[in-house]
mmCIF file of C-alpha atoms and ligand atoms in Angstrom:
data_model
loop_
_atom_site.group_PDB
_atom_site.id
_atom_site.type_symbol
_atom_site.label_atom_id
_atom_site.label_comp_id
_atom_site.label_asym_id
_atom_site.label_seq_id
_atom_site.Cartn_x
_atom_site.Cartn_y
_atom_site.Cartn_z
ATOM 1 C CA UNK A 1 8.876 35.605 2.536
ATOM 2 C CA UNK A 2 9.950 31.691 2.299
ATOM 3 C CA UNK A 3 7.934 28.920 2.111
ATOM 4 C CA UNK A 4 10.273 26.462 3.369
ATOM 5 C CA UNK A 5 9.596 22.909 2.432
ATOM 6 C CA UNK A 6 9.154 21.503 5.791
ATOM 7 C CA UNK A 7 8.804 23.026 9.244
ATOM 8 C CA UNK A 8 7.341 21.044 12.242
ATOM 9 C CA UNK A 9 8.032 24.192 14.838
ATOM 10 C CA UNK A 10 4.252 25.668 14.086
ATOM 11 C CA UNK A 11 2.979 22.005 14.796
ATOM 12 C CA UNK A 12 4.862 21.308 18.209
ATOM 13 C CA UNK A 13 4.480 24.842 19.064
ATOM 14 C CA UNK A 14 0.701 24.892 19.096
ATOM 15 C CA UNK A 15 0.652 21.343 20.948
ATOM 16 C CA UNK A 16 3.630 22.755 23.276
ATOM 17 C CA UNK A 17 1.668 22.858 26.732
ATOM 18 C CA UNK A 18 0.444 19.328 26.108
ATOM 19 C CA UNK A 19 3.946 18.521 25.119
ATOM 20 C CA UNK A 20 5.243 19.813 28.437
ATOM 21 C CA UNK A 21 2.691 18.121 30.199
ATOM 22 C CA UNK A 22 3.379 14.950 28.537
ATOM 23 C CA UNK A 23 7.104 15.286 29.361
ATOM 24 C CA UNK A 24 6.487 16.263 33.397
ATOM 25 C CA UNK A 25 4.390 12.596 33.515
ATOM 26 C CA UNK A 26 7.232 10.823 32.727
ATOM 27 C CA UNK A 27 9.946 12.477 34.235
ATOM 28 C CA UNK A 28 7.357 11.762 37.140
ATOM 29 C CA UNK A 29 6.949 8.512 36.570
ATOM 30 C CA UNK A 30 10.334 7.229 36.824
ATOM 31 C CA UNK A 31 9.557 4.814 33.781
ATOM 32 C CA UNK A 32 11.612 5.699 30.676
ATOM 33 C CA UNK A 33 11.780 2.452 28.416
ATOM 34 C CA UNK A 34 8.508 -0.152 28.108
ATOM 35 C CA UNK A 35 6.488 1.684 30.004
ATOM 36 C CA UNK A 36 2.352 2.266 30.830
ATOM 37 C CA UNK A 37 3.094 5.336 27.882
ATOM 38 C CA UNK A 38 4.289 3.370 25.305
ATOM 39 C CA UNK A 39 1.551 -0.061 26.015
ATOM 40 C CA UNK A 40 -1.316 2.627 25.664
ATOM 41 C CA UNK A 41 0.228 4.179 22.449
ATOM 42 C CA UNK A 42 0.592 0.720 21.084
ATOM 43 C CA UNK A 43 -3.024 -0.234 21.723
ATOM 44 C CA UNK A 44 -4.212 2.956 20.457
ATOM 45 C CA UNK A 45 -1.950 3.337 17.178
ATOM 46 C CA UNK A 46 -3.353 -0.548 16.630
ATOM 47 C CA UNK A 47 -6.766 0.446 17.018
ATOM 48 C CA UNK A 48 -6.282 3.814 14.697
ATOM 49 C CA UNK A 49 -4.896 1.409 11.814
ATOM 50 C CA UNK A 50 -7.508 -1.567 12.650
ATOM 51 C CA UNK A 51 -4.671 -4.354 13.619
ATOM 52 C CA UNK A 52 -4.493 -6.529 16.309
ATOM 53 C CA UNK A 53 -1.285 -5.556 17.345
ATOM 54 C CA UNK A 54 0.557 -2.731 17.419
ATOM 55 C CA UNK A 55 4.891 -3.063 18.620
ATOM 56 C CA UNK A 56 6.708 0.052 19.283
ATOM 57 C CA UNK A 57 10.152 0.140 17.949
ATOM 58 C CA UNK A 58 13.108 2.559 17.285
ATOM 59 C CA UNK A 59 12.540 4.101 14.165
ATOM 60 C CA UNK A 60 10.773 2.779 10.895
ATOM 61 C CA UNK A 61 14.337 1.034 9.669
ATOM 62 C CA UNK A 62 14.140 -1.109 12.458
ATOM 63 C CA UNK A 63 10.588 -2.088 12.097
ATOM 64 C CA UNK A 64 11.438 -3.492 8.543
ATOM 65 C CA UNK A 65 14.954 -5.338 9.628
ATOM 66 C CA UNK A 66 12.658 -6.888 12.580
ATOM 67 C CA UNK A 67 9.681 -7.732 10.555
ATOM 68 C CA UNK A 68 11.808 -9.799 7.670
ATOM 69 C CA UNK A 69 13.861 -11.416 10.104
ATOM 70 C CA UNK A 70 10.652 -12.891 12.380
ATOM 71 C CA UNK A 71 9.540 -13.830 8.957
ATOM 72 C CA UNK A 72 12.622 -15.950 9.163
ATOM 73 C CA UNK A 73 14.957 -13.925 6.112
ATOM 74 C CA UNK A 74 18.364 -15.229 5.825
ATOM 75 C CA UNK A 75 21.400 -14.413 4.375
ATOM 76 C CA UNK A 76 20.900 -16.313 0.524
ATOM 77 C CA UNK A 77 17.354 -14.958 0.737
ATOM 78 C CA UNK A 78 15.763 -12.071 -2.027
ATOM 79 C CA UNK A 79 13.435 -9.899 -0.931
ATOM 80 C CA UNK A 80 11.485 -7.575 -3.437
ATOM 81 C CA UNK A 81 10.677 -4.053 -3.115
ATOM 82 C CA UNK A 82 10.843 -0.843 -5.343
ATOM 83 C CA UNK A 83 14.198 1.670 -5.975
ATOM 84 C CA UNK A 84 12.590 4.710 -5.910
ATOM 85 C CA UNK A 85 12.337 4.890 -2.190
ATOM 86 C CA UNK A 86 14.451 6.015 0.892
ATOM 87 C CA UNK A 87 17.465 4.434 1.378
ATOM 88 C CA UNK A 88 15.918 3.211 4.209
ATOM 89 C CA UNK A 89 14.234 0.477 2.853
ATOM 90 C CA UNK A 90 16.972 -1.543 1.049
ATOM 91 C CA UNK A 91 19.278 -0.848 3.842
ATOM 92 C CA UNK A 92 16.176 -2.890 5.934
ATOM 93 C CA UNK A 93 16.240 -5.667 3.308
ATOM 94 C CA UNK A 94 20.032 -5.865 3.998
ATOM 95 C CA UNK A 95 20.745 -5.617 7.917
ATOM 96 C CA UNK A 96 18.114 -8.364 7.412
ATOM 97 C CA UNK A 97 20.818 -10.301 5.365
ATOM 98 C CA UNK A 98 18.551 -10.686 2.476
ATOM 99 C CA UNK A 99 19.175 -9.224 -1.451
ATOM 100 C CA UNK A 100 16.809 -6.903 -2.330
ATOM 101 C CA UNK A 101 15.944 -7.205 -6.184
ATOM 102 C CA UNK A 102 14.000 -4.464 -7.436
ATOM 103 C CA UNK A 103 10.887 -4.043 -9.714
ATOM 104 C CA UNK A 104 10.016 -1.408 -11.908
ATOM 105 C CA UNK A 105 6.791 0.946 -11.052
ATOM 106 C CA UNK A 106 3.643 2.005 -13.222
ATOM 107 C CA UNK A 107 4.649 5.937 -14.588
ATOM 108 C CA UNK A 108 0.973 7.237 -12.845
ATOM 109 C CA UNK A 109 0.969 6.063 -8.937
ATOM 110 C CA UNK A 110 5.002 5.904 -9.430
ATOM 111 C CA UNK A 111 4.297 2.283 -7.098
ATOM 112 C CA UNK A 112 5.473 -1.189 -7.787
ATOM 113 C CA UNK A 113 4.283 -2.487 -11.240
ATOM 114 C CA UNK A 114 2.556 -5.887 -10.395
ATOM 115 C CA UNK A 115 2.955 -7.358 -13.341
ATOM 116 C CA UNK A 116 7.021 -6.114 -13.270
ATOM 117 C CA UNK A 117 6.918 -8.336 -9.614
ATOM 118 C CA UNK A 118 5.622 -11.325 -11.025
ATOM 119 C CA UNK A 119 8.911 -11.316 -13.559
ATOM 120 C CA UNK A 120 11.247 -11.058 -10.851
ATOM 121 C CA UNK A 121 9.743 -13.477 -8.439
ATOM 122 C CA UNK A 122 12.432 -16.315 -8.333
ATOM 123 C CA UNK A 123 12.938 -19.724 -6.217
ATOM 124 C CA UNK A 124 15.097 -17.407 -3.611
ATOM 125 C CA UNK A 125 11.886 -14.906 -3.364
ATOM 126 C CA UNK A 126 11.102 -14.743 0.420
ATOM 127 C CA UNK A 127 8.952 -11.945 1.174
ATOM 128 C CA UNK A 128 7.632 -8.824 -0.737
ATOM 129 C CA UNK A 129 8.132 -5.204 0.605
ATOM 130 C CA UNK A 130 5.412 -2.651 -0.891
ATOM 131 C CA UNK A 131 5.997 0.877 -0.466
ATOM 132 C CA UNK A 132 2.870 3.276 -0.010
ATOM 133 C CA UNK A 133 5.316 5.573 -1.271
ATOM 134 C CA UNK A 134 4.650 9.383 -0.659
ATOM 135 C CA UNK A 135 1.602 8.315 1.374
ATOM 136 C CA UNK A 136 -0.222 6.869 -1.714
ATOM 137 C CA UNK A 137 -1.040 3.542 -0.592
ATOM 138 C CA UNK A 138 -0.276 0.649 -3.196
ATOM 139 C CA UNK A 139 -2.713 -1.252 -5.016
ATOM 140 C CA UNK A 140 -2.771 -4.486 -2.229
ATOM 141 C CA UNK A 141 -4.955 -6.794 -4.509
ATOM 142 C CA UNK A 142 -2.570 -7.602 -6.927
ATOM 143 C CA UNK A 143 0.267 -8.458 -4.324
ATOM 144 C CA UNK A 144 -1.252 -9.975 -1.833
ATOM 145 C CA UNK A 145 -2.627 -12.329 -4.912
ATOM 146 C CA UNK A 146 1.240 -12.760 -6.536
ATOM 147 C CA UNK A 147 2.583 -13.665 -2.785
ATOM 148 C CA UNK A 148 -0.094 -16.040 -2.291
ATOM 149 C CA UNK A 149 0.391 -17.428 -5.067
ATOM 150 C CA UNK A 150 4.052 -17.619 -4.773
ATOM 151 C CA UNK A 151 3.833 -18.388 -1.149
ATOM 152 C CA UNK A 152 5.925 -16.071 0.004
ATOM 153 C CA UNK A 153 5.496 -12.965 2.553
ATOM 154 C CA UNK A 154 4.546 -9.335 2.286
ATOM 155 C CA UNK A 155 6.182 -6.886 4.639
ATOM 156 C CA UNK A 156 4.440 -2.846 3.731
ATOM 157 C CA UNK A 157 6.629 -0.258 4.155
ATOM 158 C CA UNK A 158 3.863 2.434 5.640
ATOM 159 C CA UNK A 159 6.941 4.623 6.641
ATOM 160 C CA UNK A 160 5.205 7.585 4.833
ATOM 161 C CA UNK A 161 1.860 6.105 4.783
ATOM 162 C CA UNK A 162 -0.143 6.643 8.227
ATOM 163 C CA UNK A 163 -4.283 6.028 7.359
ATOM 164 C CA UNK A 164 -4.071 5.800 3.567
ATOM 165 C CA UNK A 165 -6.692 3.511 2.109
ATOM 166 C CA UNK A 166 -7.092 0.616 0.084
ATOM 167 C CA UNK A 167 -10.126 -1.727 -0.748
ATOM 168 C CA UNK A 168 -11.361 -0.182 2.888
ATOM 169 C CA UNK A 169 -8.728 -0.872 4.567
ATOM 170 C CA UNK A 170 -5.732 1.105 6.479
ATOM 171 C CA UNK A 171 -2.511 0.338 4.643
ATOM 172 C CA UNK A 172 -0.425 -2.134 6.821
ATOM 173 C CA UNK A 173 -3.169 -4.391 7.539
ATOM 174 C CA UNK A 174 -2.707 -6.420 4.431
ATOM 175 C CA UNK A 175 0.831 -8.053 4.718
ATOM 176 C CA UNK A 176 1.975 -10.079 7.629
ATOM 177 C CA UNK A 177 3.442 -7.275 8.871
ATOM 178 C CA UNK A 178 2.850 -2.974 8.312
ATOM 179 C CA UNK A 179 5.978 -1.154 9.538
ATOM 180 C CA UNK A 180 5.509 3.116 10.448
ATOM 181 C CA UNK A 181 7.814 5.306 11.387
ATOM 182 C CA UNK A 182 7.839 8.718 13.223
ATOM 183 C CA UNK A 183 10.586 10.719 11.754
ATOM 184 C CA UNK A 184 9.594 14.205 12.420
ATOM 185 C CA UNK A 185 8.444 15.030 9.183
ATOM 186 C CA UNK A 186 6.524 11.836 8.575
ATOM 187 C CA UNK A 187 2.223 11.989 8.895
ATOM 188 C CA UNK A 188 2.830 11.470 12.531
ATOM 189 C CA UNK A 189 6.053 12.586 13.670
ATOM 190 C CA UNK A 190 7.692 12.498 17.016
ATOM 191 C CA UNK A 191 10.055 14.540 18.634
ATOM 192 C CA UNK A 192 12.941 12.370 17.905
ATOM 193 C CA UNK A 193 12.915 8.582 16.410
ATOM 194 C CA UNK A 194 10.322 6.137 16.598
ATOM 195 C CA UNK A 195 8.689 3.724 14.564
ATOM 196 C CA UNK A 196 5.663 0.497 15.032
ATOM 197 C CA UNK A 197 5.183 -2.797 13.638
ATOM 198 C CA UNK A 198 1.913 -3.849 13.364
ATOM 199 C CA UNK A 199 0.536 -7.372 12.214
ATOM 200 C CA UNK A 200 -3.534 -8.979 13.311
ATOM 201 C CA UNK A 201 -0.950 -13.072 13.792
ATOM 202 C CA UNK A 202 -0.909 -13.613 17.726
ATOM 203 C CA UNK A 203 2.472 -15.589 17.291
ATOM 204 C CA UNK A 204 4.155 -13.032 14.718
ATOM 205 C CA UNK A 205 3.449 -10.156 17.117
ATOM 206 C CA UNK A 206 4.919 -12.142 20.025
ATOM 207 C CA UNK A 207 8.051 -12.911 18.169
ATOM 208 C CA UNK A 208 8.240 -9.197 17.310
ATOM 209 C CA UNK A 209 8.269 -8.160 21.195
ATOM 210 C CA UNK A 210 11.151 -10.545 21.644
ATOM 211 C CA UNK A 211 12.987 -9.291 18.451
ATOM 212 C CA UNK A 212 12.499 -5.605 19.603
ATOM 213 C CA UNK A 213 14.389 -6.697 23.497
ATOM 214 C CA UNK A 214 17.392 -8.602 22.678
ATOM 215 C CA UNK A 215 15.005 -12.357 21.992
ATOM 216 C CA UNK A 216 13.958 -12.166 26.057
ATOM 217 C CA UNK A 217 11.108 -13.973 26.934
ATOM 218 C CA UNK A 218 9.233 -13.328 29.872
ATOM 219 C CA UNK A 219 11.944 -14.584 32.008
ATOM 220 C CA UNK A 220 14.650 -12.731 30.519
ATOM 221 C CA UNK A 221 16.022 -15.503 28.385
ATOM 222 C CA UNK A 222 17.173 -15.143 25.069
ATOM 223 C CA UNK A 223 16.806 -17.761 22.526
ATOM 224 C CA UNK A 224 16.843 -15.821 19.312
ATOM 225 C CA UNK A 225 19.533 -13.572 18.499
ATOM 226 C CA UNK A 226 17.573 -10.270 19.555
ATOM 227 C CA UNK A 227 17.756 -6.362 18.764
ATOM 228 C CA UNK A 228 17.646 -3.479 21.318
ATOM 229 C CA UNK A 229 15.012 -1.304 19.301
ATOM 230 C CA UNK A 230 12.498 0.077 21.635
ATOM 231 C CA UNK A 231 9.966 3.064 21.449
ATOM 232 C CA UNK A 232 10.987 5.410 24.487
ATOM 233 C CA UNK A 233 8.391 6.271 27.101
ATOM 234 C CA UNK A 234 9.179 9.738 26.251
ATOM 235 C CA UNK A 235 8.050 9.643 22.291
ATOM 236 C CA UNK A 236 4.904 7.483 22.822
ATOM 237 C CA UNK A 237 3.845 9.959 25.236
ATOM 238 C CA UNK A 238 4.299 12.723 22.387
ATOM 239 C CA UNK A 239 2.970 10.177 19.732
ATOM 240 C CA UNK A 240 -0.222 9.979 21.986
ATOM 241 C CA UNK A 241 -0.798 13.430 21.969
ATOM 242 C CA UNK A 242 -0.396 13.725 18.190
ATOM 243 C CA UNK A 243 -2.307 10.254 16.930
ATOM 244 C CA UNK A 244 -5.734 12.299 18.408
ATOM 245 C CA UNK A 245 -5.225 14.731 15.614
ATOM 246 C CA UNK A 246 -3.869 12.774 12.728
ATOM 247 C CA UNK A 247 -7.036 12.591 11.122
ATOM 248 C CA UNK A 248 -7.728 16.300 10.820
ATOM 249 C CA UNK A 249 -3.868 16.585 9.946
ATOM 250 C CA UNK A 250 -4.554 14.297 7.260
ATOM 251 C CA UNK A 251 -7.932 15.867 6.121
ATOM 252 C CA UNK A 252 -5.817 19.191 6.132
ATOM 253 C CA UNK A 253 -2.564 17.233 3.461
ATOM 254 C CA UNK A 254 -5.555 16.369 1.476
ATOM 255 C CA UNK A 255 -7.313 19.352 1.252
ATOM 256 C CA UNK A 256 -4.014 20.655 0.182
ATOM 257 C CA UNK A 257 -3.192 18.490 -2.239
ATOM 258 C CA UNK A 258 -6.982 19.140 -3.668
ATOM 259 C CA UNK A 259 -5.539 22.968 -4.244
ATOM 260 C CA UNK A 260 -2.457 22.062 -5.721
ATOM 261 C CA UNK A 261 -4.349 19.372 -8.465
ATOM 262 C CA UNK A 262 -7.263 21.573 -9.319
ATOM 263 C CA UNK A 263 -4.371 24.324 -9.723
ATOM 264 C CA UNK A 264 -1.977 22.618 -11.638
ATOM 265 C CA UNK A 265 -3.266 19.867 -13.268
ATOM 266 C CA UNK A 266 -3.677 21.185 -16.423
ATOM 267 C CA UNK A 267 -0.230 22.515 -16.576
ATOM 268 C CA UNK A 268 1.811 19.584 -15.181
ATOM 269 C CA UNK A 269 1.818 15.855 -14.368
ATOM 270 C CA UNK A 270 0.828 14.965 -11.110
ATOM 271 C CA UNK A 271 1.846 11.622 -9.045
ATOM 272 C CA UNK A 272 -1.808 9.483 -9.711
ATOM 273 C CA UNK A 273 -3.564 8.387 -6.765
ATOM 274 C CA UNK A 274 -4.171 4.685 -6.797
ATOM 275 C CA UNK A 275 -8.034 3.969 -8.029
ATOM 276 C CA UNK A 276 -10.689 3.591 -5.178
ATOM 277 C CA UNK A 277 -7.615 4.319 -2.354
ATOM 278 C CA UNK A 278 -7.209 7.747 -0.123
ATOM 279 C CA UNK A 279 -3.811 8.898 -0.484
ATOM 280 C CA UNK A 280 -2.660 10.818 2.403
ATOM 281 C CA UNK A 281 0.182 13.414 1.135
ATOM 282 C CA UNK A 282 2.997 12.716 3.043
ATOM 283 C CA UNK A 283 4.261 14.355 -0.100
ATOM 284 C CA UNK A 284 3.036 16.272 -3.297
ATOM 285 C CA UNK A 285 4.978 14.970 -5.952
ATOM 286 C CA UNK A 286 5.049 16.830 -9.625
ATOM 287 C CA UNK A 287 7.002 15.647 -12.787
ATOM 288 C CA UNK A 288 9.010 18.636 -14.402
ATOM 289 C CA UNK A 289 11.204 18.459 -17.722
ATOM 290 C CA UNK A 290 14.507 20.612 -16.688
ATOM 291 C CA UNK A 291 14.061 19.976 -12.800
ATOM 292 C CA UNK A 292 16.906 21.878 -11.687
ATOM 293 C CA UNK A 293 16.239 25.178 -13.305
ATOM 294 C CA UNK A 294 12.506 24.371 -12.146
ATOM 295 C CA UNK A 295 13.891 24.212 -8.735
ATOM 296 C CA UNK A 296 15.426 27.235 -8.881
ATOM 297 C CA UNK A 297 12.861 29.563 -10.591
ATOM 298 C CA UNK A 298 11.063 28.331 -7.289
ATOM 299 C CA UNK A 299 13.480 29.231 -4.930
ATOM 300 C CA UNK A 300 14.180 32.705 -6.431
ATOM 301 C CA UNK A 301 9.710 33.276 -6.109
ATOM 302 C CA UNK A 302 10.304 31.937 -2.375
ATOM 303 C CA UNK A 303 9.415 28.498 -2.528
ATOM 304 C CA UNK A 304 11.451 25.768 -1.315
ATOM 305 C CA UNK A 305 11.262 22.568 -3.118
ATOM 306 C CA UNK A 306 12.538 18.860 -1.989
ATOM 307 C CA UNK A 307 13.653 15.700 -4.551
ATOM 308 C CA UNK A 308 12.356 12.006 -3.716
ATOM 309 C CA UNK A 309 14.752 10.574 -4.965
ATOM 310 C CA UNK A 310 16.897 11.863 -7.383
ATOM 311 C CA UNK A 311 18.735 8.026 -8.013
ATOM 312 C CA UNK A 312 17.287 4.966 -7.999
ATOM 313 C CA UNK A 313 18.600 2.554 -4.347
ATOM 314 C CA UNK A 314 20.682 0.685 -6.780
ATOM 315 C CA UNK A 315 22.667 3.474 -7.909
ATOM 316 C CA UNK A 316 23.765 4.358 -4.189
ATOM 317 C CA UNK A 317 27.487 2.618 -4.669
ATOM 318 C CA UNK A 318 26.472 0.812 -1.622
ATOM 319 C CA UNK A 319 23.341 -1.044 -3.529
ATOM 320 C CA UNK A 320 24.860 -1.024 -7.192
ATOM 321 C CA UNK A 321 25.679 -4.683 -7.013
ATOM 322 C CA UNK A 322 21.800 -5.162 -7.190
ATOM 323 C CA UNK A 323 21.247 -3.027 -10.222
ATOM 324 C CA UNK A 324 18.763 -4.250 -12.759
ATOM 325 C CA UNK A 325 17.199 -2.655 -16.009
ATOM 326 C CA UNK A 326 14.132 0.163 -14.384
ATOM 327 C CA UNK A 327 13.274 1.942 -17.365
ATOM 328 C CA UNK A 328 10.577 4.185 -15.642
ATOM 329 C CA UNK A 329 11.965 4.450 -12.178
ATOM 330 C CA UNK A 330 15.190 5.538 -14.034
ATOM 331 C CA UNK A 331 12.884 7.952 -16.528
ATOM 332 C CA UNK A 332 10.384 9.502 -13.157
ATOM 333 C CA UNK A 333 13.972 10.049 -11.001
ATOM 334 C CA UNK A 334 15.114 12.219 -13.552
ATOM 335 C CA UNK A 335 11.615 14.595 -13.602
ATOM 336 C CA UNK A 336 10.191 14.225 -9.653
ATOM 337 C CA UNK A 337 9.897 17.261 -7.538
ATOM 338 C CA UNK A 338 8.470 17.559 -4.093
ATOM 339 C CA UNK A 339 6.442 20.952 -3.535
ATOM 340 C CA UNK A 340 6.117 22.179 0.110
ATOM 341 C CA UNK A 341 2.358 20.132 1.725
ATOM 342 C CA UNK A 342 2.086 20.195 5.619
ATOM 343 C CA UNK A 343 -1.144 20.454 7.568
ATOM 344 C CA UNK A 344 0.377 23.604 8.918
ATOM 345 C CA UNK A 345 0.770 25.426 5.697
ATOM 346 C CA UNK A 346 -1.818 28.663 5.476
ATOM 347 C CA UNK A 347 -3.866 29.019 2.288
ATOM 348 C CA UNK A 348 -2.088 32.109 1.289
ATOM 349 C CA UNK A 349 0.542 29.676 1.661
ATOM 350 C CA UNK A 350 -0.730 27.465 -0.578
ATOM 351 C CA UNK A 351 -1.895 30.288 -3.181
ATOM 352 C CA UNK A 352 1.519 31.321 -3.329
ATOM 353 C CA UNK A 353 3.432 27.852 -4.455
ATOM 354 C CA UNK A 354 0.552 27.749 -7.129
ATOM 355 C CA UNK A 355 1.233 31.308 -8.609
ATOM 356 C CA UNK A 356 5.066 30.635 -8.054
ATOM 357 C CA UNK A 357 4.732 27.122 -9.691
ATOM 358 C CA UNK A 358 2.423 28.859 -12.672
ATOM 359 C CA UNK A 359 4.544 31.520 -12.753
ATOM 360 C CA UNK A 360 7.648 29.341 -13.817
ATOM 361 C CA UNK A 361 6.055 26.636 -16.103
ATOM 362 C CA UNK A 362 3.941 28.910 -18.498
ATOM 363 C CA UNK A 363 5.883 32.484 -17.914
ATOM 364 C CA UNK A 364 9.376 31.084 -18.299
ATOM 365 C CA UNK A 365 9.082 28.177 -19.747
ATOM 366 C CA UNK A 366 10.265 24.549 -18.856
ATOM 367 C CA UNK A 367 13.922 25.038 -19.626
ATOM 368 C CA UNK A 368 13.721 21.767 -20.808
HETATM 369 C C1 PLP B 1 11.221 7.227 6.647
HETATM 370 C C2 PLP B 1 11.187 5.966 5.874
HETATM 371 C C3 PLP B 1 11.724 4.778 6.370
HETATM 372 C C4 PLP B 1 12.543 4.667 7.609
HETATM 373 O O1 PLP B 1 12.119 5.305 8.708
HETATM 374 P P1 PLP B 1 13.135 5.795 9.861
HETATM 375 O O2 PLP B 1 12.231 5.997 10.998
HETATM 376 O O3 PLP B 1 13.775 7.046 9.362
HETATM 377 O O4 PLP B 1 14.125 4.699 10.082
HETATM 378 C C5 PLP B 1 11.549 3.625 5.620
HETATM 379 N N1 PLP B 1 10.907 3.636 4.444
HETATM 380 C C6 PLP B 1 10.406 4.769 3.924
HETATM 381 C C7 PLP B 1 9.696 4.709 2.610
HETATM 382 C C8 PLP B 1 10.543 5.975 4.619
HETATM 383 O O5 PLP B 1 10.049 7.099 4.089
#
C-alpha cells in the first residue's frame, strides 16, 4: 500500500452529493461570474477570519499582485518577503512591478527573521509580504511594529495559512491586506482556482473590487488600469460547502501533526511552531541530513514524501538578479522534507509514516 502525499478524491468524494447539489444551483441559476454564490462566500469567509471584508479573486497569485498594486506599488518600488516560499509569491511582488528583496528566516519557525527585515528595510521599501508559511502563522508583533515604524505596508501571504493564530487573532487580519488561496491542496481547497483578499479599510476593499473587474466602478467606468480576476460562481459555491468544515479539517491537520511530534521528536528536527500561535499544518515539515536517500528509503516503505522548496526564489534564473546572502534559508533548503498530513489521512495511516520514518532514521541510518 501507498501513502501518497496528497489526495483530495476521499475529501470531494465524501462531500460529492453536496457538490452536485451545489453545481445543479448554479447551472440553475443562470449566474456564473459575481453572483448571489460568490457575495455569500465572501461575507462568510470574512466572518470565518474576523475581517471586514472579504474579495473573491482568481487564485491566491492574483490576490497578492492586486493587494500591492491598490497599495499603490510601482515599478522602482522594493517589496520584502522571504525565499523559501512558492514561486508564487515573488512572481506577485513582480507582475506588481515591484523588486522583491529577500530576508533571511529564524532556523526554528523557518519564518522571516525580524531582526534580518529591519537590515534590509531601505528608502525604496514599500510594503512587507509575511508568509505564514506551511500554515504556521508568523510572529505579527514584530512586523507590524518594523512597518509602522518604517511607514510602510504589510501585505500576508495566508496562501497556506487558513485560521492559524496569532496574539488571538486569524492570520490576515493584521496587514492592510491578508491574501488566501484555494488551490486544491491548500486548507480549503476548491475544485479548480480561487483565491480572497481580505482587509477591515472600507476604501482599500473598494479599490480591491475595482482592481479584481478591469477598475469599473459602479457605472462601468474604468479609471484605474484594472485586472479580470474574479472568483467563479461555480467555486464559491464549492468553497461554501467546504468553509463549514474547515475547522474540524483543521482540528483533524493538528491532531496529526500532534502524532507525528510526539513520534518523532526525539529522533528529528521538527519545523517550530511560533510561541503562543496555532499553526494549522498545511504541511508537516521535518529537517533530514542526506534528504534524497531519506526520500527514498520512504518511498521504497510506501510513503510518499514532497520538498518545500528545494531552492531559495532567488535561485529560480528568473529571480537570480535579486539574490542576496540567506545563510539559513540556503542551509534549511538543503535538509526540508514534507511528510504526507491531510485531514483525510486514517490513523493507521498515520502509524505507518511514523514506523516508515523510524524505520529509516535509526535502522538505516541518515546517509548523511
Ligand atoms: C499557493 C500559494 C500562493 C499562490 O496561490 P495560487 O492560488 O496557486 O495562485 C502564494 N503563496 C503561497 C505561499 C502559496 O502557497
Amino acid at each position: 500500500m501507498i501513502i501518497p502525499f496528497f489526495d483530495c478524491r476521499e475529501q470531494n468524494r465524501a462531500l460529492r452529493d453536496s457538490l452536485c447539489e451545489a453545481l445543479d444551483a448554479v447551472v440553475d441559476s443562470g449566474q456564473i461570474i459575481l453572483g448571489e454564490q460568490g457575495s455569500c462566500f465572501e461575507a462568510e469567509f470574512a466572518r470565518w477570519i474576523g475581517a471586514r471584508h472579504a474579495i473573491g479573486v482568481a487564485n491566491g497569485t492574483d490576490a497578492l499582485v492586486i493587494s500591492l498594486r491598490c497599495l499603490g506599488v510601482r515599478p522602482g518600488d522594493e517589496v520584502v518577503t522571504v525565499a523559501n516560499s512558492a514561486v508564487a509569491t515573488a512572481s506577485a511582488i513582480c507582475q506588481a512591478g515591484a523588486t522583491p528583496v529577500f530576508a533571511d528566516i529564524l532556523p526554528d519557525t523557518l519564518l522571516m527573521d525580524p531582526e534580518d527585515l529591519k537590515r534590509v528595510i531601505g528608502p525604496k521599501t514599500k510594503a512587507i509580504v509575511p508568509v505564514h508559511l506551511y500554515g504556521n502563522p508568523a510572529g505579527m508583533e514584530p512586523i507590524m511594529r518594523t512597518a509602522r515604524e518604517a511607514g510602510i505596508a504589510v501585505v500576508e501571504d495566508a496562501c497556506q495559512a487558513h485560521g492559524a493564530v496569532i496574539g488571538g487573532r486569524r492570520v490576515g487580519t493584521f496587514g492592510n491586506f491578508g491574501c488566501f488561496s484555494f488551490y486544491p491542496t491548500k486548507n480549503l481547497g476548491a475544485l479548480g482556482d480561487g483565491g480572497m483578499i481580505v482587509t477591515d479599510n472600507d476604501e482599500l476593499a473598494e479599490r480591491a473590487r475595482r482592481f479584481r473587474f478591469y477598475g469599473f466602478d459602479r457605472e462601468r467606468v474604468s479609471h484605474e488600469v484594472g485586472q479580470n480576476s474574479r472568483l467563479d460562481e461555480l467555486q464559491a459555491a464549492f468553497l461554501r460547502i467546504k468553509l463549514a468544515r474547515l475547522d474540524e479539517w483543521i482540528a483533524r491537520r493538528r491532531d496529526i501533526a500532534e502524532q507525528y511530534a510526539y513520534k518523532l521528536g526525539a529522533v528529528i528536527p521538527l519545523q517550530c511552531a511560533t510561541p503562543g500561535g496555532t499553526h494549522v499544518y498545511h504541511l508537516f515539515v521535518v529537517r533530514v541530513q542526506g534528504r534524497d536517500a531519506f526520500r527514498h528509503a520512504m518511498r521504497r516503505r510506501g510513503v510518499e514524501t514532497a520538498v518545500h522548496y528545494a531552492i531559495p526564489l532567488c535561485e529560480h534564473p528568473a529571480y537570480s538578479g535579486f539574490a542576496r546572502a540567506l545563510p539559513v534559508t540556503r542551509e534549511v533548503v538543503l535538509q526540508n522534507v514534507s511528510l504526507p498530513l491531510y485531514p483525510e489521512m486514517t490513523d493507521a495511516d498515520v502509524l505507518a509514516v511514523v514506523g516508515a520514518a523510524r524505520a529509516v532514521l535509526e535502522g538505516e541510518g541518515s546517509h548523511a
